[in-house]
Amino acid sequence: MADLTPNVTPMRTAAENQLLALFPSVKARLPGASAERQQAYDAFAQAGLPHRRVEAWKYTDLRAVLREAAPLADVPSAALLGEVRAKPSPFAGLGPSLVIVDGVFEPSLSDLDALPAGVEALGLAGALGAAQPVANLGEAAVADDAVLALNAAFMTDGVVLRVAAGSKVETPVFVRFVRTGGEPRSTYTRVLVVVGEGASLTLGESREGPAGVAHQDNAVLEIVAGDRATVSHVVLNTEGRGSIDLSTVGVKLGAKCLFNTFALATAPALSRRQIFVHFAGENSKISLNGGALLNGRQHADTTLVVNHAVPHCESRELYKHVLDGESTGVFQGKIIVQPYAQKTDGQMMSQAVLLGDNATMNNKPELEIFADDVVCAHGATCGQLDDDLLFYLRARGLPKPDAEALMLQAFVGQALETIEDESIRGVLESVVEGWLKARM
Amino acid sequence: MLEIRNLHVQIEDKKILNGLNLTVHDGEVAAIMGPNGSGKSTLSYVIAGKDDYEVLDGEILLNGENLLDMEPDARAAAGVFLAFQYPLEIPGVATMTFLKAALNAQRKARGDDELSTPDFMKRVRAGAERLHIPQDMLKRALNVGFSGGEKKRMEILQMALLEPTFCILDETDSGLDIDALKIAADGVNALRDPKRSFLVITHYQRLLNYIVPDTVHVMSSGQVVKSGGKELALELEANGYADYRSQAA
Amino acid sequence: MPAVQETVEQVRSIDVDQYKYGFITDIEMDKAPKGLNEDIVRFISAKKGDPAWMTEWRLDAYRRWLTMQEPTWARVEYPKIDFNDLYYYAAPKKKEGPKSLDEIDPAILETYKKLGIPLREQEMLAGVQNTRVAVDAVFDSVSVVTTFKDELKKAGVIFCSISEAIREHPELVRQYLGTVVPVTDNFYATLNSAVFTDGSFVYVPPGVRCPMELSTYFRINEKDTGQFERTLIIADKGSYVSYLEGCTAPQRDENQLHAAVVELIALDDAEIKYSTVQNWYPGDAQGKGGVYNFVTKRGDCRGANSKISWTQVETGSAITWKYPSCILRGDNSRGEFYSIAVSNGYQQVDSGTKMIHLGKNTSSRIISKGISAGRSQNTYRGLVSAHRKATGARNFTNCDSLLIGDQCGAHTVPYIESKNASAIFEHEATTSKISEDQLFYCLQRGLSAEEATALIVNGFVKDVLQQLPMEFAVEAQKLISISLEGSVG
């Protein structure tokens, strides 16, 4: 009887049609072999843009939000590059930067000569164009996801960063994604980081761009870590209001690895940060953290899938949302413990403070557990700033805005504390302070 | 210093204070005693300006200024300090950070310059030493993981730093052993000054052996039903509150 | 630790066939032909003596059902159900409706006696229980008897089968039926709306505290028979009622379908407490047979200061798909959900609740305890949401899962959605295995591994058991032990 219902195929939206039309027109000039790109494009054509009936995108209806798919960004002119050169990185002075302008890796703006010993970097477009396939590409970012498929179809450029086995790199390395221009354009970039056995790396990402331009960025970061590798990763997005930031992080860890990531979102109109972590070796530990401070009609979505495929691994997640105005925060975190992944220890926490009467927080922490000898827990809270605490602070003489700012700073601070590099943490703390000051 | 006239207060439709009158003079230490539920803590919160309480009638004047017109932080700047019965924990805010923020906010409100960090540190250290507060406690988040005694001492330290003119101690003795009580009382006594008044709220007479009051006021059913000298506290200790319960009813 | 290994082995070897309610009652039945079409719907409606509006209501539901699809989002797997290969109506054969218990087929009375449910009031009164419980007994598709009717009538409480209510109290039924679970709510609820054959009806008038616990015992007996009961409970202003529901079915190799709908309505200042001990046949140790329990239960706290509390102990069924929910519409209303879900063998449980905060200062509390053993899959799925105007909403959720053995799964899928800044939601969930230290401690004190497991599990579920009325709590505790171990209890 159920067969009587016709199988409904939703109408293609304008943005979907634009994306579908875009590929044939640009594929000839995209670097590297086209077979994989075609395959990814077909997967996207099949799925379309994700929408609320796709469980992983339940709270971020990209099909509804993305009215138009912006054309691919133009290759930046020399004049533009000059402007970019004059603009300091938010992480200036903390370490060498690799600079990607409007989706194109710019060696002339990058500190290639200043890279620490043991670190090798090259442009992705160049690597894709070489005769040999790029080793490890596509190894860590594996998911049945339309946004990831779009990146695989369209990726124009990016960086391949390799850290030699045993290299303990002290100086952080930064990748800057700089956007220019006043018209909305899209970029598809991919950064591949391969950290050899026993090596360590701190990687900072900054997303910078003009205010008020609805740029669309689809960025993928792949991290492949060998046994006993340590990777710390921080993302700061100060790209101007109006942008749509879709980023996917794929992480594959060997045995006894340490991986730590933190992302701070204050700027984009819409951000979706999806992190897929695959434990491939035993006794590894991860710590995934982030904060979002939003107002107006901003929307920030963090979606995590932590796959414990082997025993004896540990995962920690701590996410904080501060939601003012009519903003929306989304946290979806899924811890999967596969059969035989015994002794898994997974703890996840998502906390939100709603400041605006019309703000929304959607939490979906999830446990999917197929092994018995595990300790897994998740928690989620949302609410207002505690009235009693606020009164206590005011009774000590702090005016209300100062008291609120102090409480919010402490609230986000608990997540910021997970950033190990003090200088990098300082930069993010000052962004948080700036946001709180602007609110006072 | 402080004058409360005909104060009527309710919380969620429940009347707590019923026409309370109280005067505390400059330099006076006034003790408020009374059975549980007589409205003692409500009085302290209303003076400090907590939101949940609805003042139906009356006024609270601090040196002639009506406190009821002021926000809690303005009252603090005007010199009101409430040592909480249950000091709150603030995860993520280091005690030192908090103390500095509070002190500078009050100085700013009074038109004083911010303290330099060395001056500030000097003051905190001196105060902490007097109250037997170890330095590393100042680096920890405010009151998080502190014992009951440590929290109360931290309240007294704040009182010393912020230099208020009118101090309310709400059941400061609750949960303290005798040694902790002595330390806290010494801290308070060191702050006694002809220009500073205290309102010491307590259920038991014990605290008043260490902080000797000038006047004692008995509260029952939201009113001050008897006032007298320090001997009144001893009388209460001997006879209990039974007489006053019936009197107010 | 060998002791633990031993426990695991024992639990693994549990013979799910120990289901003690698995007997079949041999009795002559009056049945509609297999399959479903408009004629069958009309047949059922005629058999029930429905008024015309009810027949139309059913037909409308049936037509809508034809356009709907089975939900697929739950973590349960089963072969496609052929809805045309089921009987939709089966009733014990009789000439006239029973006027007294003496006219009921002795075989049915015997069945209920075996199940431990006395239907004779004098038996009840003579029993050891201090609390009297009024019982509505539903055998396959029809209500066979309702006890203590007269006494309830004196208090003004209406407690009868829904068929009787449709005939005798049409104004109440028409006013409330389908207002909490709309006809097209979901595939199974719509199917139920078309073909429901019986169930209970309760109306408690304003200001009345129902003088005794009300209870319905559901029994599926017939082969290939779908059971579709419909329960409607209305607590008028300022009233209170506590309602208990128990379910059993015989052991059969085929899967039996059970798709019930329960609607609760609490008006101003009213309170409804609804407790379920669900022990449908879970299937055998190989996963053969067992009841598919696809149930829609929802309460509407329609009035200010109203309260609805769901307590469930789910030990039976091959598949459980069930989310007793509360719509917190009235200001200051409160919803509660206390659940114990035990799965063993090849059982699949996907259960939880929805707390929808609409009114001001509404509060809800969710305590869910899942225990997975054998090769079962046990999922908690829940939604807590605060709408824009739900100022001051509060929720506290705690879901804990316990795993016994490494072949089972425990999953937690909460959705927490807040659109109001003043809403405060707290959610916590944990998953762990039964503690080796606790087990060892018990063993060292001389308990057997089985006893120790039962003891620890009982401790784990205590918070929820406490919510059940006394007699039920004892029964539920035994049931949990039996479903987990067979021999204990």
Short mmCIF file of C-alpha atoms in Angstrom, two decimals, chain A residues 386-389 391-400 402 406-407 409-411 414 417, chain B residues 49-50 71-73 76 81-82 84 88-91 93 98 101-102 105-106 143 155 158:
data_model
loop_
_atom_site.label_atom_id
_atom_site.label_comp_id
_atom_site.label_asym_id
_atom_site.label_seq_id
_atom_site.Cartn_x
_atom_site.Cartn_y
_atom_site.Cartn_z
CA ASP A 386 22.77 32.79 36.15
CA ASP A 387 20.80 35.52 37.95
CA ASP A 388 22.32 34.80 41.33
CA LEU A 389 25.83 35.05 39.97
CA PHE A 391 23.62 39.69 41.42
CA TYR A 392 26.71 38.61 43.32
CA LEU A 393 28.93 40.42 40.83
CA ARG A 394 26.76 43.52 40.85
CA ALA A 395 26.69 43.53 44.64
CA ARG A 396 30.45 43.77 44.40
CA GLY A 397 30.07 46.91 42.35
CA LEU A 398 30.31 45.67 38.75
CA PRO A 399 27.80 47.41 36.46
CA LYS A 400 25.50 44.98 34.69
CA ASP A 402 30.63 44.51 32.90
CA LEU A 406 32.96 38.92 32.79
CA MET A 407 30.64 35.93 33.05
CA GLN A 409 34.35 35.69 29.10
CA ALA A 410 34.67 33.04 31.78
CA PHE A 411 32.08 30.88 30.02
CA GLN A 414 36.71 27.38 29.74
CA GLU A 417 41.77 27.08 27.93
CA GLY B 49 19.12 45.13 45.76
CA LYS B 50 18.33 41.58 44.66
CA GLU B 71 20.86 49.26 40.93
CA PRO B 72 22.85 46.71 42.95
CA ASP B 73 26.20 47.89 41.57
CA ALA B 76 27.88 48.74 46.13
CA PHE B 81 28.70 45.39 51.04
CA LEU B 82 26.88 42.13 51.56
CA PHE B 84 26.72 36.34 51.38
CA LEU B 88 28.64 31.95 44.73
CA GLU B 89 31.13 29.98 42.70
CA ILE B 90 32.23 31.49 39.40
CA PRO B 91 33.97 28.88 37.27
CA VAL B 93 37.00 33.60 36.63
CA PHE B 98 37.42 39.16 39.88
CA ALA B 101 37.39 44.01 38.25
CA ALA B 102 35.21 44.71 41.29
CA ALA B 105 34.52 49.23 38.94
CA GLN B 106 33.82 50.73 42.36
CA ASN B 143 35.06 30.12 45.28
CA GLU B 155 34.02 37.37 51.57
CA GLN B 158 36.59 41.38 49.60
#
